[in-house]
PDB file of C-alpha atoms and ligand atoms in Angstrom:
ATOM      1  CA  MET S   1       0.110  21.461  -3.341  1.00 83.00           C
ATOM      2  CA  ALA S   2      -1.295  18.562  -1.371  1.00 97.00           C
ATOM      3  CA  LEU S   3       0.156  15.295  -0.084  1.00 98.00           C
ATOM      4  CA  VAL S   4      -1.663  12.380  -1.673  1.00 98.00           C
ATOM      5  CA  LEU S   5      -1.196   8.805  -0.440  1.00 98.00           C
ATOM      6  CA  VAL S   6      -2.043   6.093  -2.956  1.00 99.00           C
ATOM      7  CA  THR S   7      -2.194   2.423  -1.939  1.00 99.00           C
ATOM      8  CA  GLY S   8      -1.697  -0.258  -4.578  1.00 98.00           C
ATOM      9  CA  ALA S   9       0.493   2.099  -6.595  1.00 98.00           C
ATOM     10  CA  SER S  10       2.657  -0.633  -8.141  1.00 98.00           C
ATOM     11  CA  SER S  11       0.146  -1.273 -10.932  1.00 98.00           C
ATOM     12  CA  GLY S  12      -3.061  -0.267 -12.672  1.00 98.00           C
ATOM     13  CA  PHE S  13      -5.251   2.498 -11.241  1.00 98.00           C
ATOM     14  CA  GLY S  14      -2.914   3.244  -8.349  1.00 98.00           C
ATOM     15  CA  LEU S  15       0.083   3.733 -10.604  1.00 98.00           C
ATOM     16  CA  ALA S  16      -1.874   5.983 -13.003  1.00 99.00           C
ATOM     17  CA  THR S  17      -3.272   7.955 -10.058  1.00 99.00           C
ATOM     18  CA  ALA S  18       0.179   8.542  -8.585  1.00 99.00           C
ATOM     19  CA  ARG S  19       1.448   9.762 -11.973  1.00 98.00           C
ATOM     20  CA  THR S  20      -1.545  12.079 -12.385  1.00 98.00           C
ATOM     21  CA  PHE S  21      -1.009  13.791  -9.038  1.00 98.00           C
ATOM     22  CA  ALA S  22       2.741  14.030  -9.584  1.00 98.00           C
ATOM     23  CA  GLU S  23       2.237  15.673 -12.994  1.00 98.00           C
ATOM     24  CA  ALA S  24      -0.045  18.227 -11.345  1.00 98.00           C
ATOM     25  CA  GLY S  25       2.715  19.126  -8.881  1.00 98.00           C
ATOM     26  CA  HIS S  26       1.483  17.345  -5.757  1.00 98.00           C
ATOM     27  CA  ALA S  27       3.582  15.476  -3.210  1.00 98.00           C
ATOM     28  CA  VAL S  28       2.890  11.770  -3.503  1.00 98.00           C
ATOM     29  CA  ALA S  29       3.249   8.820  -1.116  1.00 98.00           C
ATOM     30  CA  ILE S  30       3.041   5.375  -2.662  1.00 99.00           C
ATOM     31  CA  GLY S  31       2.666   1.946  -1.107  1.00 98.00           C
ATOM     32  CA  ALA S  32       2.296  -1.647  -2.294  1.00 98.00           C
ATOM     33  CA  ARG S  33       3.998  -4.967  -1.602  1.00 98.00           C
ATOM     34  CA  ARG S  34       6.267  -5.004  -4.704  1.00 98.00           C
ATOM     35  CA  GLU S  35       8.960  -2.622  -3.536  1.00 97.00           C
ATOM     36  CA  GLU S  36      11.151  -2.758  -6.658  1.00 98.00           C
ATOM     37  CA  ARG S  37       8.266  -1.398  -8.732  1.00 98.00           C
ATOM     38  CA  LEU S  38       7.725   1.395  -6.213  1.00 98.00           C
ATOM     39  CA  ALA S  39      11.378   2.395  -6.377  1.00 98.00           C
ATOM     40  CA  ARG S  40      11.167   2.745 -10.170  1.00 98.00           C
ATOM     41  CA  LEU S  41       7.894   4.649  -9.936  1.00 98.00           C
ATOM     42  CA  ALA S  42       9.298   6.998  -7.283  1.00 98.00           C
ATOM     43  CA  GLU S  43      12.050   8.054  -9.710  1.00 98.00           C
ATOM     44  CA  GLU S  44       9.471   8.662 -12.429  1.00 98.00           C
ATOM     45  CA  LEU S  45       7.197  10.680 -10.128  1.00 98.00           C
ATOM     46  CA  ARG S  46      10.095  12.966  -9.227  1.00 98.00           C
ATOM     47  CA  SER S  47      10.862  13.525 -12.878  1.00 98.00           C
ATOM     48  CA  LEU S  48       7.184  14.249 -13.570  1.00 98.00           C
ATOM     49  CA  GLY S  49       7.280  17.103 -11.066  1.00 97.00           C
ATOM     50  CA  ALA S  50       6.238  15.784  -7.647  1.00 98.00           C
ATOM     51  CA  PRO S  51       7.930  18.098  -5.105  1.00 98.00           C
ATOM     52  CA  SER S  52       8.410  15.146  -2.737  1.00 98.00           C
ATOM     53  CA  VAL S  53       7.876  11.437  -3.070  1.00 98.00           C
ATOM     54  CA  PHE S  54       7.638   8.843  -0.303  1.00 98.00           C
ATOM     55  CA  ALA S  55       7.773   5.194  -1.376  1.00 98.00           C
ATOM     56  CA  ARG S  56       7.715   2.237   1.062  1.00 98.00           C
ATOM     57  CA  ALA S  57       6.571  -1.358   1.069  1.00 98.00           C
ATOM     58  CA  LEU S  58       3.014  -1.587   2.353  1.00 98.00           C
ATOM     59  CA  ASP S  59       0.829  -4.619   2.929  1.00 99.00           C
ATOM     60  CA  VAL S  60      -2.657  -3.398   3.799  1.00 98.00           C
ATOM     61  CA  THR S  61      -3.516  -6.769   5.345  1.00 98.00           C
ATOM     62  CA  ASP S  62      -0.799  -6.290   7.955  1.00 98.00           C
ATOM     63  CA  ARG S  63      -1.427  -3.719  10.669  1.00 98.00           C
ATOM     64  CA  LYS S  64       2.254  -3.520  11.617  1.00 98.00           C
ATOM     65  CA  SER S  65       3.098  -2.672   8.007  1.00 98.00           C
ATOM     66  CA  ILE S  66       0.404   0.024   7.964  1.00 98.00           C
ATOM     67  CA  ASP S  67       1.579   1.568  11.246  1.00 98.00           C
ATOM     68  CA  PHE S  68       5.213   1.540  10.117  1.00 98.00           C
ATOM     69  CA  PHE S  69       4.264   3.184   6.815  1.00 98.00           C
ATOM     70  CA  ARG S  70       2.195   5.856   8.611  1.00 98.00           C
ATOM     71  CA  ASP S  71       4.910   6.671  11.145  1.00 98.00           C
ATOM     72  CA  GLU S  72       7.678   6.834   8.529  1.00 98.00           C
ATOM     73  CA  LEU S  73       5.530   9.039   6.292  1.00 98.00           C
ATOM     74  CA  ALA S  74       4.743  11.352   9.224  1.00 98.00           C
ATOM     75  CA  ASP S  75       8.481  11.725   9.946  1.00 98.00           C
ATOM     76  CA  ALA S  76       9.404  12.236   6.283  1.00 98.00           C
ATOM     77  CA  ILE S  77       6.625  14.525   5.014  1.00 97.00           C
ATOM     78  CA  GLY S  78       3.543  14.623   7.240  1.00 97.00           C
ATOM     79  CA  VAL S  79      -0.106  13.671   7.269  1.00 98.00           C
ATOM     80  CA  PRO S  80      -1.692  13.061   3.864  1.00 98.00           C
ATOM     81  CA  ASP S  81      -4.347  15.479   2.688  1.00 98.00           C
ATOM     82  CA  THR S  82      -5.850  12.736   0.548  1.00 98.00           C
ATOM     83  CA  LEU S  83      -5.792   8.996   1.156  1.00 99.00           C
ATOM     84  CA  VAL S  84      -6.637   6.909  -1.902  1.00 99.00           C
ATOM     85  CA  ASN S  85      -7.634   3.420  -0.711  1.00 99.00           C
ATOM     86  CA  ASN S  86      -7.072   1.668  -4.019  1.00 98.00           C
ATOM     87  CA  ALA S  87      -5.204  -1.562  -3.129  1.00 98.00           C
ATOM     88  CA  GLY S  88      -7.443  -4.521  -3.789  1.00 98.00           C
ATOM     89  CA  LEU S  89      -8.099  -7.638  -5.761  1.00 98.00           C
ATOM     90  CA  ALA S  90     -10.525 -10.276  -6.908  1.00 98.00           C
ATOM     91  CA  ARG S  91      -9.256 -13.838  -6.575  1.00 98.00           C
ATOM     92  CA  GLY S  92     -10.927 -16.469  -8.719  1.00 98.00           C
ATOM     93  CA  THR S  93     -14.550 -16.925  -9.716  1.00 97.00           C
ATOM     94  CA  GLU S  94     -15.564 -19.647  -7.259  1.00 97.00           C
ATOM     95  CA  ARG S  95     -19.254 -20.115  -6.688  1.00 98.00           C
ATOM     96  CA  VAL S  96     -20.363 -20.276  -3.071  1.00 98.00           C
ATOM     97  CA  ALA S  97     -21.250 -23.987  -3.248  1.00 98.00           C
ATOM     98  CA  ASP S  98     -17.743 -24.889  -4.438  1.00 96.00           C
ATOM     99  CA  ALA S  99     -15.605 -22.402  -2.510  1.00 97.00           C
ATOM    100  CA  GLU S 100     -12.691 -23.385  -0.288  1.00 96.00           C
ATOM    101  CA  GLY S 101     -12.789 -20.037   1.518  1.00 96.00           C
ATOM    102  CA  ILE S 102      -9.113 -19.152   1.041  1.00 97.00           C
ATOM    103  CA  ALA S 103      -9.828 -16.559  -1.643  1.00 98.00           C
ATOM    104  CA  TRP S 104     -12.748 -15.220   0.401  1.00 98.00           C
ATOM    105  CA  ARG S 105     -10.408 -14.438   3.266  1.00 98.00           C
ATOM    106  CA  GLU S 106      -7.816 -12.821   0.975  1.00 98.00           C
ATOM    107  CA  MET S 107     -10.414 -10.529  -0.615  1.00 98.00           C
ATOM    108  CA  ILE S 108     -12.049  -9.571   2.676  1.00 98.00           C
ATOM    109  CA  GLU S 109      -8.704  -8.945   4.374  1.00 98.00           C
ATOM    110  CA  THR S 110      -7.408  -6.838   1.478  1.00 98.00           C
ATOM    111  CA  ASN S 111     -10.399  -4.962   0.102  1.00 98.00           C
ATOM    112  CA  LEU S 112     -12.462  -4.472   3.209  1.00 98.00           C
ATOM    113  CA  LEU S 113     -10.281  -4.784   6.296  1.00 98.00           C
ATOM    114  CA  GLY S 114      -7.216  -3.367   4.514  1.00 98.00           C
ATOM    115  CA  SER S 115      -8.937  -0.170   3.461  1.00 98.00           C
ATOM    116  CA  LEU S 116     -10.643   0.090   6.862  1.00 98.00           C
ATOM    117  CA  TRP S 117      -7.352  -0.168   8.751  1.00 98.00           C
ATOM    118  CA  MET S 118      -5.735   2.358   6.402  1.00 98.00           C
ATOM    119  CA  THR S 119      -8.556   4.786   7.161  1.00 98.00           C
ATOM    120  CA  ARG S 120      -8.362   3.978  10.865  1.00 98.00           C
ATOM    121  CA  SER S 121      -4.653   4.803  10.788  1.00 98.00           C
ATOM    122  CA  PHE S 122      -4.836   8.148   8.982  1.00 98.00           C
ATOM    123  CA  LEU S 123      -8.262   9.560   9.884  1.00 98.00           C
ATOM    124  CA  PRO S 124      -7.473  10.621  13.482  1.00 98.00           C
ATOM    125  CA  ALA S 125      -4.724  13.010  12.305  1.00 98.00           C
ATOM    126  CA  MET S 126      -7.014  14.357   9.572  1.00 98.00           C
ATOM    127  CA  LEU S 127      -9.735  14.969  12.172  1.00 98.00           C
ATOM    128  CA  GLU S 128      -7.262  16.682  14.462  1.00 98.00           C
ATOM    129  CA  ARG S 129      -6.207  18.946  11.595  1.00 98.00           C
ATOM    130  CA  GLY S 130      -9.832  19.565  10.567  1.00 98.00           C
ATOM    131  CA  SER S 131      -9.358  18.545   6.928  1.00 98.00           C
ATOM    132  CA  GLY S 132      -8.753  15.467   4.855  1.00 98.00           C
ATOM    133  CA  HIS S 133     -10.176  13.389   2.042  1.00 98.00           C
ATOM    134  CA  VAL S 134     -10.573   9.610   2.005  1.00 99.00           C
ATOM    135  CA  ILE S 135     -11.170   8.208  -1.468  1.00 99.00           C
ATOM    136  CA  TYR S 136     -12.002   4.525  -1.938  1.00 98.00           C
ATOM    137  CA  VAL S 137     -11.766   2.640  -5.193  1.00 98.00           C
ATOM    138  CA  GLY S 138     -14.892   0.495  -5.112  1.00 98.00           C
ATOM    139  CA  SER S 139     -16.416  -1.184  -8.157  1.00 98.00           C
ATOM    140  CA  VAL S 140     -19.614  -1.614 -10.123  1.00 98.00           C
ATOM    141  CA  ALA S 141     -19.408  -5.056  -8.499  1.00 97.00           C
ATOM    142  CA  GLY S 142     -20.477  -3.299  -5.305  1.00 98.00           C
ATOM    143  CA  HIS S 143     -23.702  -2.234  -6.984  1.00 97.00           C
ATOM    144  CA  LYS S 144     -24.741  -5.595  -8.428  1.00 96.00           C
ATOM    145  CA  GLY S 145     -23.760  -9.151  -7.575  1.00 96.00           C
ATOM    146  CA  TYR S 146     -22.799 -11.713 -10.182  1.00 96.00           C
ATOM    147  CA  ALA S 147     -22.275 -15.468 -10.209  1.00 96.00           C
ATOM    148  CA  GLY S 148     -18.722 -16.282  -9.215  1.00 97.00           C
ATOM    149  CA  GLY S 149     -18.236 -12.873  -7.611  1.00 97.00           C
ATOM    150  CA  SER S 150     -20.159 -13.142  -4.337  1.00 98.00           C
ATOM    151  CA  VAL S 151     -17.397 -12.174  -1.946  1.00 98.00           C
ATOM    152  CA  TYR S 152     -15.624  -9.726  -4.265  1.00 98.00           C
ATOM    153  CA  CYS S 153     -18.988  -7.973  -4.784  1.00 98.00           C
ATOM    154  CA  ALA S 154     -19.651  -8.062  -1.036  1.00 98.00           C
ATOM    155  CA  THR S 155     -16.325  -6.354  -0.281  1.00 98.00           C
ATOM    156  CA  LYS S 156     -17.104  -3.578  -2.761  1.00 98.00           C
ATOM    157  CA  ALA S 157     -20.706  -3.208  -1.544  1.00 98.00           C
ATOM    158  CA  GLY S 158     -19.267  -2.956   1.957  1.00 98.00           C
ATOM    159  CA  ILE S 159     -17.178   0.009   0.895  1.00 98.00           C
ATOM    160  CA  LEU S 160     -20.339   1.897  -0.106  1.00 98.00           C
ATOM    161  CA  ARG S 161     -21.782   1.401   3.387  1.00 98.00           C
ATOM    162  CA  ILE S 162     -18.482   2.305   5.055  1.00 98.00           C
ATOM    163  CA  CYS S 163     -18.412   5.573   3.086  1.00 98.00           C
ATOM    164  CA  GLU S 164     -21.961   6.411   4.207  1.00 98.00           C
ATOM    165  CA  ALA S 165     -21.075   5.704   7.830  1.00 98.00           C
ATOM    166  CA  LEU S 166     -17.839   7.704   7.601  1.00 98.00           C
ATOM    167  CA  ARG S 167     -19.659  10.744   6.200  1.00 98.00           C
ATOM    168  CA  LEU S 168     -21.941  10.662   9.245  1.00 98.00           C
ATOM    169  CA  GLU S 169     -19.162   9.951  11.747  1.00 98.00           C
ATOM    170  CA  THR S 170     -17.058  12.866  10.470  1.00 98.00           C
ATOM    171  CA  LEU S 171     -19.877  15.305   9.708  1.00 98.00           C
ATOM    172  CA  GLY S 172     -18.902  18.884  10.457  1.00 98.00           C
ATOM    173  CA  ARG S 173     -15.215  18.015  10.916  1.00 98.00           C
ATOM    174  CA  GLY S 174     -13.913  19.016   7.449  1.00 98.00           C
ATOM    175  CA  ILE S 175     -13.523  15.460   6.146  1.00 98.00           C
ATOM    176  CA  ARG S 176     -14.538  14.408   2.631  1.00 98.00           C
ATOM    177  CA  VAL S 177     -15.361  10.811   1.703  1.00 99.00           C
ATOM    178  CA  THR S 178     -15.642   9.585  -1.870  1.00 99.00           C
ATOM    179  CA  THR S 179     -15.950   6.273  -3.644  1.00 98.00           C
ATOM    180  CA  VAL S 180     -14.941   5.830  -7.281  1.00 99.00           C
ATOM    181  CA  ASP S 181     -16.625   2.723  -8.684  1.00 98.00           C
ATOM    182  CA  PRO S 182     -15.272   1.551 -12.044  1.00 98.00           C
ATOM    183  CA  GLY S 183     -16.463  -1.139 -14.406  1.00 98.00           C
ATOM    184  CA  ALA S 184     -14.142  -3.332 -16.472  1.00 98.00           C
ATOM    185  CA  ALA S 185     -10.667  -1.879 -16.879  1.00 98.00           C
ATOM    186  CA  GLU S 186      -7.647  -3.585 -18.380  1.00 98.00           C
ATOM    187  CA  THR S 187      -4.989  -3.562 -15.690  1.00 98.00           C
ATOM    188  CA  GLU S 188      -3.338  -6.506 -13.919  1.00 98.00           C
ATOM    189  CA  PHE S 189      -6.683  -7.085 -12.172  1.00 98.00           C
ATOM    190  CA  SER S 190      -7.751 -10.083 -14.282  1.00 98.00           C
ATOM    191  CA  ILE S 191      -4.231 -11.570 -14.348  1.00 98.00           C
ATOM    192  CA  VAL S 192      -4.392 -11.564 -10.539  1.00 98.00           C
ATOM    193  CA  ARG S 193      -7.970 -12.869 -10.550  1.00 98.00           C
ATOM    194  CA  PHE S 194      -6.938 -15.807 -12.745  1.00 98.00           C
ATOM    195  CA  SER S 195      -3.705 -16.312 -10.770  1.00 97.00           C
ATOM    196  CA  GLY S 196      -1.327 -15.473 -13.626  1.00 98.00           C
ATOM    197  CA  ASP S 197      -3.268 -17.048 -16.519  1.00 98.00           C
ATOM    198  CA  GLU S 198      -2.768 -14.225 -19.052  1.00 97.00           C
ATOM    199  CA  ALA S 199      -4.837 -15.897 -21.783  1.00 97.00           C
ATOM    200  CA  ALA S 200      -7.864 -16.149 -19.469  1.00 97.00           C
ATOM    201  CA  ALA S 201      -7.319 -12.544 -18.393  1.00 98.00           C
ATOM    202  CA  GLU S 202      -7.170 -11.239 -21.962  1.00 97.00           C
ATOM    203  CA  LYS S 203     -10.516 -12.853 -22.808  1.00 96.00           C
ATOM    204  CA  VAL S 204     -12.231 -10.590 -20.278  1.00 96.00           C
ATOM    205  CA  TYR S 205     -11.477  -7.642 -22.576  1.00 96.00           C
ATOM    206  CA  ASP S 206     -12.106  -9.318 -25.948  1.00 96.00           C
ATOM    207  CA  GLY S 207     -14.285  -7.470 -28.444  1.00 97.00           C
ATOM    208  CA  TYR S 208     -14.759  -4.096 -26.728  1.00 97.00           C
ATOM    209  CA  GLU S 209     -12.746  -1.213 -25.368  1.00 98.00           C
ATOM    210  CA  PRO S 210     -12.489  -1.468 -21.598  1.00 98.00           C
ATOM    211  CA  LEU S 211     -11.605   1.465 -19.367  1.00 98.00           C
ATOM    212  CA  HIS S 212      -7.943   2.374 -19.170  1.00 98.00           C
ATOM    213  CA  ALA S 213      -6.229   2.966 -15.847  1.00 98.00           C
ATOM    214  CA  GLN S 214      -5.968   6.658 -16.710  1.00 98.00           C
ATOM    215  CA  ASP S 215      -9.777   6.945 -17.006  1.00 98.00           C
ATOM    216  CA  VAL S 216     -10.086   5.945 -13.367  1.00 99.00           C
ATOM    217  CA  ALA S 217      -7.142   8.107 -12.271  1.00 99.00           C
ATOM    218  CA  ASP S 218      -8.927  11.055 -13.905  1.00 99.00           C
ATOM    219  CA  CYS S 219     -12.018  10.384 -11.766  1.00 99.00           C
ATOM    220  CA  VAL S 220      -9.973  10.174  -8.568  1.00 99.00           C
ATOM    221  CA  TYR S 221      -8.159  13.383  -9.501  1.00 98.00           C
ATOM    222  CA  PHE S 222     -11.431  15.183 -10.269  1.00 98.00           C
ATOM    223  CA  ALA S 223     -12.940  14.217  -6.911  1.00 98.00           C
ATOM    224  CA  ALA S 224      -9.777  15.178  -5.026  1.00 98.00           C
ATOM    225  CA  THR S 225      -9.390  18.586  -6.631  1.00 98.00           C
ATOM    226  CA  ARG S 226     -12.865  20.017  -6.022  1.00 98.00           C
ATOM    227  CA  PRO S 227     -12.912  22.997  -3.649  1.00 97.00           C
ATOM    228  CA  PRO S 228     -13.050  22.082   0.079  1.00 96.00           C
ATOM    229  CA  HIS S 229     -16.811  22.740   0.330  1.00 97.00           C
ATOM    230  CA  VAL S 230     -17.582  20.162  -2.385  1.00 98.00           C
ATOM    231  CA  ASN S 231     -17.750  16.431  -1.622  1.00 98.00           C
ATOM    232  CA  ILE S 232     -18.182  14.043  -4.532  1.00 98.00           C
ATOM    233  CA  ASP S 233     -19.935  11.133  -2.807  1.00 98.00           C
ATOM    234  CA  GLU S 234     -19.653   8.641  -5.617  1.00 98.00           C
ATOM    235  CA  ILE S 235     -18.452   8.303  -9.195  1.00 98.00           C
ATOM    236  CA  LYS S 236     -19.628   5.208 -11.093  1.00 98.00           C
ATOM    237  CA  VAL S 237     -17.729   4.889 -14.355  1.00 98.00           C
ATOM    238  CA  MET S 238     -17.960   2.143 -16.957  1.00 98.00           C
ATOM    239  CA  PRO S 239     -16.852   1.455 -20.502  1.00 98.00           C
ATOM    240  CA  THR S 240     -19.493   2.635 -22.967  1.00 98.00           C
ATOM    241  CA  ALA S 241     -19.783  -1.014 -24.028  1.00 98.00           C
ATOM    242  CA  GLN S 242     -20.710  -2.176 -20.497  1.00 97.00           C
ATOM    243  CA  ALA S 243     -24.072  -1.870 -18.711  1.00 95.00           C
ATOM    244  CA  ASP S 244     -23.289  -3.831 -15.548  1.00 90.00           C
ATOM    245  CA  PRO S 245     -20.666  -6.351 -14.410  1.00 86.00           C
ATOM    246  CA  TRP S 246     -21.724  -9.146 -16.763  1.00 82.00           C
ATOM    247  CA  HIS S 247     -23.472  -7.259 -19.612  1.00 93.00           C
ATOM    248  CA  VAL S 248     -20.909  -6.191 -22.181  1.00 96.00           C
ATOM    249  CA  ALA S 249     -21.499  -5.486 -25.892  1.00 97.00           C
ATOM    250  CA  ARG S 250     -18.692  -7.334 -27.692  1.00 96.00           C
ATOM    251  CA  THR S 251     -17.992  -7.134 -31.405  1.00 94.00           C
ATOM    252  CA  THR S 252     -16.550 -10.647 -31.130  1.00 80.00           C
ATOM    253  CA  GLU S 253     -17.270 -13.348 -28.569  1.00 68.00           C
ATOM    254  CA  PRO S 254     -14.289 -14.434 -26.434  1.00 62.00           C
ATOM    255  CA  SER S 255     -12.674 -17.505 -28.065  1.00 60.00           C
TER     256      SER S 255
HETATM  257  P1  NDP Y   1      -4.019  -4.200 -10.366  1.00 93.49           P
HETATM  258  O1  NDP Y   1      -3.920  -5.658 -10.076  1.00 93.49           O
HETATM  259  O2  NDP Y   1      -3.378  -3.678 -11.597  1.00 93.49           O
HETATM  260  O3  NDP Y   1      -3.498  -3.361  -9.113  1.00 93.49           O
HETATM  261  C1  NDP Y   1      -3.804  -3.744  -7.795  1.00 93.49           C
HETATM  262  C2  NDP Y   1      -2.855  -3.042  -6.842  1.00 93.49           C
HETATM  263  O4  NDP Y   1      -3.212  -3.410  -5.494  1.00 93.49           O
HETATM  264  C3  NDP Y   1      -1.409  -3.447  -7.061  1.00 93.49           C
HETATM  265  O5  NDP Y   1      -0.608  -2.301  -6.993  1.00 93.49           O
HETATM  266  C4  NDP Y   1      -1.107  -4.358  -5.874  1.00 93.49           C
HETATM  267  O6  NDP Y   1       0.256  -4.208  -5.500  1.00 93.49           O
HETATM  268  C5  NDP Y   1      -2.025  -3.741  -4.813  1.00 93.49           C
HETATM  269  N1  NDP Y   1      -2.295  -4.666  -3.704  1.00 93.49           N
HETATM  270  C6  NDP Y   1      -2.937  -5.851  -3.740  1.00 93.49           C
HETATM  271  N2  NDP Y   1      -2.938  -6.408  -2.524  1.00 93.49           N
HETATM  272  C7  NDP Y   1      -2.272  -5.542  -1.706  1.00 93.49           C
HETATM  273  C8  NDP Y   1      -1.912  -5.567  -0.329  1.00 93.49           C
HETATM  274  N3  NDP Y   1      -2.223  -6.602   0.474  1.00 93.49           N
HETATM  275  N4  NDP Y   1      -1.244  -4.516   0.168  1.00 93.49           N
HETATM  276  C9  NDP Y   1      -0.900  -3.473  -0.621  1.00 93.49           C
HETATM  277  N5  NDP Y   1      -1.193  -3.397  -1.921  1.00 93.49           N
HETATM  278  C10 NDP Y   1      -1.874  -4.435  -2.455  1.00 93.49           C
HETATM  279  O7  NDP Y   1      -5.579  -3.901 -10.394  1.00 93.49           O
HETATM  280  P2  NDP Y   1      -6.407  -2.519 -10.552  1.00 93.49           P
HETATM  281  O8  NDP Y   1      -5.545  -1.354 -10.684  1.00 93.49           O
HETATM  282  O9  NDP Y   1      -7.429  -2.767 -11.580  1.00 93.49           O
HETATM  283  O10 NDP Y   1      -7.149  -2.528  -9.138  1.00 93.49           O
HETATM  284  C11 NDP Y   1      -7.123  -1.440  -8.239  1.00 93.49           C
HETATM  285  C12 NDP Y   1      -8.441  -1.412  -7.482  1.00 93.49           C
HETATM  286  O11 NDP Y   1      -9.489  -1.229  -8.417  1.00 93.49           O
HETATM  287  C13 NDP Y   1      -8.782  -2.698  -6.732  1.00 93.49           C
HETATM  288  O12 NDP Y   1      -9.353  -2.333  -5.489  1.00 93.49           O
HETATM  289  C14 NDP Y   1      -9.821  -3.380  -7.619  1.00 93.49           C
HETATM  290  O13 NDP Y   1     -10.697  -4.190  -6.888  1.00 93.49           O
HETATM  291  C15 NDP Y   1     -10.535  -2.161  -8.180  1.00 93.49           C
HETATM  292  N6  NDP Y   1     -11.268  -2.327  -9.420  1.00 93.49           N
HETATM  293  C16 NDP Y   1     -10.684  -2.846 -10.556  1.00 93.49           C
HETATM  294  C17 NDP Y   1     -11.416  -2.925 -11.726  1.00 93.49           C
HETATM  295  C18 NDP Y   1     -10.861  -3.488 -12.990  1.00 93.49           C
HETATM  296  O14 NDP Y   1     -11.651  -3.939 -13.856  1.00 93.49           O
HETATM  297  N7  NDP Y   1      -9.553  -3.482 -13.204  1.00 93.49           N
HETATM  298  C19 NDP Y   1     -12.790  -2.421 -11.792  1.00 93.49           C
HETATM  299  C20 NDP Y   1     -13.290  -1.919 -10.546  1.00 93.49           C
HETATM  300  C21 NDP Y   1     -12.551  -1.851  -9.428  1.00 93.49           C
HETATM  301  P3  NDP Y   1       1.215  -5.340  -4.930  1.00 93.49           P
HETATM  302  O15 NDP Y   1       0.814  -6.640  -5.549  1.00 93.49           O
HETATM  303  O16 NDP Y   1       2.578  -4.856  -5.356  1.00 93.49           O
HETATM  304  O17 NDP Y   1       1.026  -5.303  -3.462  1.00 93.49           O
HETATM  305  C1  8X3 Y   2     -13.988  -5.241 -11.254  1.00 93.49           C
HETATM  306  C2  8X3 Y   2     -15.108  -5.074 -12.201  1.00 93.49           C
HETATM  307  O1  8X3 Y   2     -17.073  -6.206 -13.287  1.00 93.49           O
HETATM  308  O2  8X3 Y   2     -15.016  -7.500 -13.099  1.00 93.49           O
HETATM  309  O3  8X3 Y   2     -14.278  -4.628 -10.048  1.00 93.49           O
HETATM  310  O4  8X3 Y   2     -16.360  -7.094 -11.156  1.00 93.49           O
HETATM  311  S1  8X3 Y   2     -15.938  -6.555 -12.414  1.00 93.49           S
END
């Protein structure tokens, strides 16, 4: 039994990941901004078999929120064995020449700085203990840029470099570092990207079967449950109908 902390657990990959670990009998800590969703999920995780569940509001762009979450978790259960840095978002599809910069800041503060500060907050205790696993949810967007995705892609490419640096900085100290990099998956991701425009979001998944949240949760779970001497550096996982961020084989074109 391990303690697994999942950020962004109120939806999508994070929610599926929390359920997967709970079903396997692990203690689970969940954080996100939408507290009412976390409260409902906490009940479900208990009924699925998690021996203990810790659920608190968490905003990864706010260091005070991160520190409060860490300290409360330490008092309630302890130091996580696995930290899943999943919270993140794309906002809009602005091209660089047209951008206002507001969405840039939101993506950088959430995807890059948020996951960095989470790691900064939990890694020292993992190092002290001599074991721990930090898993990032990156993206295929970190492997290839696309028009309208410059800053989102940059945040996910940054995660790849952060993982490489972390593996070197923690070498020999019992720490594992993994990135799971999915392609298109139907979650609330596109609804958030298009700021609530559900019709625009649905078109992203027209004419092919995207990944499901559970597909990504399975990858996170696989990486986390290898024996301690095995580090999965990176899992890149895409729908069979997708070759890279903007090349998708559709049976019908989006209307
Ligand atoms: P969802 O929108 O369904 O879930 C995103 C989660 O992140 C929500 O739980 C949200 O919770 C949380 N979140 C966002 N901002 C913050 C914040 N400031 N503090 C804490 N939690 C936050 O999308 P996905 O599940 O698809 O996305 C999860 C991760 O996967 C993201 O990093 C995304 O970039 C990445 N990804 C998604 C892909 C896709 O096609 N869906 C493909 C590749 C990667 P709340 O709003 O309650 O805070
Ligand atoms: C999300 C996948 O291809 O929309 O990270 O950028 S993509």
